[in-house]
XYZ file of C-alpha atoms in Angstrom:
401
model
C 8.334 24.104 -77.250
C 8.642 25.192 -73.435
C 5.534 24.501 -71.809
C 3.454 26.917 -70.351
C 3.366 28.107 -66.403
C -0.499 27.303 -64.517
C -1.258 30.561 -63.490
C -4.603 30.554 -60.943
C -5.972 34.094 -60.403
C -7.943 34.607 -57.081
C -10.512 38.284 -57.010
C -13.062 38.826 -55.287
C -12.446 38.108 -51.470
C -14.314 38.846 -48.609
C -13.790 42.567 -47.729
C -15.525 45.984 -48.338
C -12.997 45.798 -51.699
C -14.219 43.235 -53.492
C -16.067 45.078 -56.714
C -12.429 46.327 -58.005
C -10.829 43.028 -56.630
C -12.849 41.628 -59.308
C -12.258 45.178 -62.107
C -9.019 44.072 -61.820
C -8.313 40.069 -61.583
C -10.168 40.931 -65.085
C -7.281 42.804 -66.206
C -4.916 40.439 -65.036
C -6.873 37.101 -66.425
C -6.665 39.260 -69.630
C -2.851 41.195 -69.806
C -1.064 37.463 -69.588
C -0.041 36.211 -72.027
C -1.967 33.056 -73.670
C 1.599 31.568 -75.515
C 3.459 31.212 -71.892
C 0.935 31.131 -69.783
C -2.088 28.183 -68.749
C -4.497 31.030 -67.311
C -8.140 30.355 -64.943
C -10.067 32.597 -62.542
C -11.048 31.782 -58.823
C -13.070 33.729 -57.577
C -13.813 34.191 -53.619
C -16.994 35.404 -53.427
C -18.442 37.004 -50.534
C -19.058 33.700 -48.768
C -16.216 33.010 -48.642
C -16.446 30.433 -51.008
C -13.783 29.566 -54.320
C -15.492 28.932 -57.548
C -13.910 28.464 -61.187
C -15.081 28.350 -64.823
C -14.509 30.253 -67.385
C -17.870 31.759 -67.693
C -16.196 33.987 -64.636
C -13.887 36.313 -67.064
C -17.115 38.048 -68.481
C -17.416 41.144 -66.826
C -21.863 40.741 -67.388
C -21.571 38.208 -64.563
C -20.542 40.094 -62.308
C -21.238 38.477 -59.010
C -22.996 35.463 -59.554
C -26.382 34.322 -58.983
C -27.239 31.101 -58.090
C -28.547 30.066 -62.595
C -24.907 30.961 -62.921
C -22.900 29.197 -59.876
C -24.749 25.992 -61.520
C -22.138 26.822 -64.952
C -19.037 27.632 -62.455
C -17.615 24.656 -60.685
C -16.864 24.964 -56.713
C -13.269 24.210 -55.394
C -10.951 24.308 -52.707
C -7.252 23.963 -52.280
C -5.741 20.347 -51.362
C -4.143 21.048 -48.294
C -1.559 18.459 -47.341
C -2.258 16.394 -50.190
C -0.069 15.159 -52.781
C 0.652 17.543 -56.068
C 0.101 16.264 -59.678
C 3.363 16.048 -61.877
C 4.923 18.547 -59.068
C 1.173 21.524 -58.883
C -0.442 22.160 -57.187
C -3.939 21.277 -56.951
C -7.944 22.669 -56.443
C -10.088 20.234 -55.978
C -14.003 20.529 -56.879
C -15.461 19.985 -53.372
C -18.023 17.673 -53.352
C -16.436 14.710 -54.631
C -16.625 11.692 -52.157
C -15.797 7.664 -52.698
C -17.244 7.318 -55.944
C -16.926 10.610 -57.218
C -14.062 11.512 -58.330
C -13.776 15.790 -58.436
C -12.287 17.276 -61.367
C -9.319 19.397 -59.814
C -6.794 22.317 -61.881
C -3.399 22.325 -61.711
C -1.423 25.168 -60.456
C 2.430 26.501 -60.469
C 2.034 30.366 -59.228
C -1.113 32.008 -57.517
C -1.177 36.266 -58.244
C -3.318 37.881 -55.581
C -5.566 40.415 -57.261
C -7.314 40.932 -54.551
C -7.755 44.366 -51.825
C -8.630 44.627 -48.542
C -8.729 42.550 -45.917
C -7.595 38.490 -46.087
C -6.009 39.034 -49.994
C -3.150 42.052 -48.333
C -3.112 41.453 -44.562
C -1.748 37.666 -44.648
C -4.200 34.887 -44.762
C -3.903 34.051 -48.522
C -0.299 34.423 -48.236
C 0.060 32.627 -45.435
C -2.554 29.508 -46.170
C -0.370 29.169 -49.443
C 3.516 29.474 -48.066
C 2.954 27.020 -46.135
C 2.567 24.491 -49.035
C 4.914 26.496 -50.956
C 2.841 28.293 -53.202
C 4.560 30.357 -54.769
C 2.605 34.004 -55.048
C 3.207 37.610 -56.581
C 3.675 40.215 -53.613
C 4.568 40.110 -50.589
C 4.937 37.412 -48.244
C 3.371 36.601 -44.788
C 5.485 39.345 -42.761
C 5.348 41.724 -45.026
C 1.543 42.190 -46.054
C 1.168 41.962 -42.919
C 2.590 44.484 -41.580
C 2.105 47.344 -43.990
C -1.649 46.153 -43.994
C -1.809 47.823 -40.510
C -0.913 51.588 -40.748
C -0.159 52.868 -37.682
C 3.036 49.543 -37.742
C 3.398 50.895 -41.381
C 3.486 54.376 -39.997
C 6.453 53.769 -37.331
C 8.687 50.861 -40.816
C 9.037 54.341 -42.617
C 9.953 56.958 -39.630
C 12.909 53.730 -39.000
C 13.211 54.264 -42.218
C 14.136 57.856 -42.458
C 10.719 58.341 -44.354
C 8.831 62.104 -42.968
C 5.899 60.246 -41.290
C 2.905 62.796 -40.172
C 1.753 63.094 -35.515
C -0.370 60.263 -36.018
C -2.414 58.369 -33.109
C -3.661 54.661 -32.889
C -7.285 55.103 -31.491
C -8.396 50.614 -30.713
C -12.812 49.130 -30.589
C -13.244 49.464 -27.492
C -11.033 51.608 -25.490
C -12.240 55.115 -24.697
C -12.222 57.359 -27.037
C -13.377 61.382 -25.802
C -9.864 59.711 -24.179
C -7.655 59.609 -26.548
C -8.615 62.581 -28.642
C -7.799 64.231 -24.883
C -4.712 63.506 -25.459
C -4.220 63.972 -28.993
C -1.699 66.873 -28.617
C -2.174 67.810 -32.291
C -4.868 71.123 -34.071
C -7.478 70.939 -35.638
C -8.341 69.453 -38.295
C -7.699 65.630 -38.590
C -7.528 63.751 -40.657
C -9.820 59.965 -39.413
C -9.149 57.017 -41.054
C -9.457 53.175 -40.568
C -6.173 51.475 -40.006
C -6.365 47.918 -41.994
C -8.884 48.413 -44.997
C -8.133 49.928 -47.766
C -6.233 53.890 -48.412
C -10.049 55.696 -49.510
C -12.913 54.036 -47.673
C -14.336 55.527 -44.390
C -11.229 58.303 -44.357
C -11.972 61.748 -44.250
C -11.442 65.349 -42.707
C -12.460 66.290 -39.455
C -13.272 69.552 -38.938
C -13.314 70.105 -35.037
C -12.570 67.302 -32.142
C -16.742 66.293 -31.952
C -16.032 65.551 -36.088
C -13.042 63.525 -35.108
C -15.401 61.271 -32.335
C -17.681 61.249 -34.541
C -15.909 59.977 -37.869
C -13.908 57.345 -34.582
C -16.852 55.906 -34.434
C -17.853 56.044 -37.977
C -15.048 53.909 -38.754
C -15.779 52.115 -36.000
C -18.322 50.683 -38.263
C -15.866 49.549 -40.513
C -13.217 48.518 -38.774
C -11.731 47.676 -36.213
C -9.662 50.691 -35.003
C -8.634 54.118 -36.375
C -5.570 56.999 -37.204
C -6.448 59.818 -36.577
C -3.574 62.373 -38.355
C -2.707 65.688 -38.653
C -4.248 66.697 -41.527
C -1.508 67.882 -44.526
C -2.938 71.758 -45.403
C -2.216 72.916 -48.943
C -2.834 69.222 -50.047
C -1.151 67.183 -53.054
C -1.039 63.072 -52.775
C 1.626 62.123 -55.054
C 2.540 58.344 -55.912
C 4.832 56.149 -57.166
C 5.111 52.354 -57.364
C 8.417 49.610 -57.241
C 9.515 46.930 -58.141
C 12.933 44.535 -58.228
C 13.834 43.889 -61.821
C 15.998 40.501 -63.144
C 18.563 41.593 -62.874
C 17.511 43.062 -58.825
C 18.452 45.789 -58.769
C 15.148 48.862 -57.757
C 13.080 50.988 -60.222
C 10.627 53.019 -59.524
C 7.905 53.724 -61.993
C 6.220 57.768 -62.763
C 4.853 59.142 -60.417
C 1.730 59.917 -60.119
C -0.599 63.232 -59.470
C -3.832 61.937 -58.644
C -6.477 64.403 -59.115
C -9.658 65.062 -56.891
C -12.814 66.673 -55.817
C -12.718 67.049 -52.065
C -10.038 67.252 -49.516
C -8.293 63.974 -50.040
C -9.124 60.634 -52.383
C -12.292 59.107 -51.761
C -13.448 55.932 -53.657
C -15.269 57.038 -56.190
C -11.865 59.751 -57.079
C -9.515 56.242 -57.289
C -12.615 53.739 -58.739
C -15.096 56.283 -60.388
C -14.238 59.548 -61.294
C -12.508 58.501 -65.553
C -15.079 56.745 -66.704
C -13.573 54.642 -68.127
C -12.195 57.852 -71.337
C -8.544 58.484 -72.420
C -6.651 61.163 -72.348
C -8.517 61.344 -75.957
C -11.537 61.209 -73.920
C -11.790 57.569 -76.691
C -14.685 54.848 -74.845
C -11.578 52.339 -72.863
C -12.657 48.469 -71.952
C -11.895 46.774 -68.253
C -7.907 46.891 -69.063
C -9.357 51.146 -67.838
C -11.175 50.305 -65.160
C -10.954 50.131 -60.977
C -8.415 52.174 -60.683
C -7.132 52.526 -63.937
C -9.629 54.283 -64.699
C -8.831 57.289 -61.731
C -8.433 61.489 -63.306
C -4.064 61.688 -62.744
C -1.262 63.664 -64.478
C 1.758 61.383 -65.015
C 5.435 62.836 -64.306
C 3.974 66.541 -62.401
C 5.966 69.158 -63.574
C 5.898 70.837 -60.503
C 7.866 68.240 -59.341
C 11.049 69.606 -59.287
C 14.901 67.176 -59.262
C 15.246 67.194 -55.631
C 11.554 65.956 -54.587
C 11.536 63.267 -57.026
C 14.368 62.093 -56.007
C 13.474 62.197 -51.979
C 10.044 60.409 -53.471
C 11.570 57.690 -55.752
C 14.342 57.314 -53.312
C 12.362 56.948 -50.010
C 9.656 54.469 -51.189
C 13.277 52.289 -52.140
C 14.124 52.250 -48.702
C 10.428 51.346 -46.657
C 10.824 48.515 -49.708
C 13.542 46.657 -48.224
C 12.900 47.780 -44.937
C 9.924 45.898 -44.857
C 11.209 42.661 -47.686
C 8.690 43.167 -49.813
C 7.734 42.310 -53.611
C 5.465 42.305 -56.753
C 5.434 45.683 -56.960
C 3.654 47.744 -54.289
C 2.559 51.407 -54.748
C 4.034 53.597 -52.119
C 1.875 56.921 -51.763
C 3.136 60.410 -50.214
C 1.467 63.137 -48.892
C 3.304 66.891 -49.553
C 1.903 70.115 -49.075
C 2.094 72.319 -52.143
C 2.332 76.036 -49.936
C 5.492 74.827 -48.912
C 6.593 71.729 -51.053
C 6.672 69.678 -47.552
C 6.280 65.745 -48.302
C 5.366 62.708 -46.172
C 5.615 59.309 -45.969
C 0.929 58.214 -45.936
C 1.097 55.041 -46.989
C 2.203 51.123 -49.166
C -0.103 50.162 -51.049
C 0.290 46.069 -51.419
C -1.489 44.805 -54.252
C -2.755 48.526 -55.682
C -5.636 48.506 -57.595
C -4.729 47.054 -61.504
C -0.937 46.978 -59.977
C -0.851 50.312 -60.835
C 0.592 48.695 -64.155
C -0.761 52.435 -65.941
C 2.395 53.855 -63.732
C 4.318 51.918 -65.174
C 3.607 52.305 -68.937
C 4.619 56.181 -68.709
C 8.109 54.866 -66.706
C 11.743 56.564 -68.009
C 11.469 53.527 -69.687
C 8.075 52.416 -69.916
C 7.543 48.407 -68.639
C 3.804 46.743 -70.309
C 1.164 45.578 -68.140
C 2.534 41.335 -69.472
C 5.855 42.034 -68.971
C 5.696 44.139 -65.385
C 3.524 40.483 -64.627
C 6.124 38.120 -66.616
C 8.629 39.804 -63.598
C 6.889 39.533 -61.115
C 5.162 35.917 -61.742
C 9.060 35.373 -62.502
C 9.880 36.372 -58.515
C 7.661 35.185 -57.484
C 8.711 31.851 -58.645
C 11.888 32.632 -57.054
C 11.717 33.196 -53.996
C 10.019 30.513 -53.164
C 12.688 28.485 -54.483
C 15.382 30.163 -52.336
C 13.152 29.999 -49.646
C 12.893 26.312 -49.894
C 13.668 24.512 -46.410
C 17.005 23.033 -47.789
C 18.142 21.296 -43.756
C 16.948 19.075 -41.619
C 14.767 20.976 -39.489
C 15.374 19.339 -36.187
C 19.297 19.296 -37.000
C 21.488 21.138 -34.613
C 20.024 19.441 -31.405
C 16.527 20.179 -31.558
C 15.623 16.842 -32.723
C 13.361 15.414 -29.628
C 12.235 12.499 -31.501
C 13.973 9.074 -33.630
C 12.272 7.933 -36.732
C 11.276 4.845 -36.403
C 13.846 1.780 -37.344
C 16.457 4.494 -37.165
């Protein structure tokens, strides 16, 4: 019998998207096939502490209080230590010379962490330093795509149309920056580093834009002022690389919104956990999976449908992405023009609902199988296979040589 792969599902995290991350983590835990995987949850609190224990599988236990934490084990990554049976370890915090703490071995990490710390390359860098396979993009890809201004530049370089955008950092003269804005009003103002639905809004005029930037600075260190697309319709599509190494796209979705742009409520709270027939759904349909949307919208003709898919594939390759990111586009419904908006490298619910609606449907469990396999394969292919100080780079000789 083949030994099961040991998977650590990490979720929560010290970011404004902490609660949404919990929902995604619980969905992943539920979707992983127990015949193939030995899975354990790792919850990262708002204070950055890591915890594990079966109680974390129950939605009712969030956010853990002091009483519940007595049922959990606080752990940390065993950095720089020997592996156990070829596996990496999380070790109980608090063990000492007289007490050997518990250890939790794993083969791969699924980061169900949205926003900073989980989507910005921080966690990926720590894991990469130990050679630990991690689902999704590598340090460079995650560090680039968390920065919306950098992503806009990468998209333009890859040939995607992007709306006029201005970067404003905290500490800069906001009034002077807005004086230099060459576009018209209204504009769209959003955080540069946070999730796509937090702290973002339309500003009607210059004074309102200055206020919107000030609001962003309470959440983030930089803001983007962007051309506001009229008659706005949004289209999103996910991309992945299949087991043959070919790029595939999911169903295209048109999210339904109440206001001028999608906000946190539209994305995560609008669906009320109901399916298309109005039936109550479980944890798997919470979070991003509960949002109201139209899949494969009929108004998209073949040319525009293909254009969105081709642009998404091109940018996926341009930034060396992996996993199953979602790429978001903006459309002027009156003119049919389309612009790239942003990448979600670890989308809510892993956007599994888009893959279920693809031309060749992919279930959530199958999607997880594929991106776990990809993560382990990529780490093996990136392992150092030559002497790190070869080719004249050596200064010191090994003792005794």
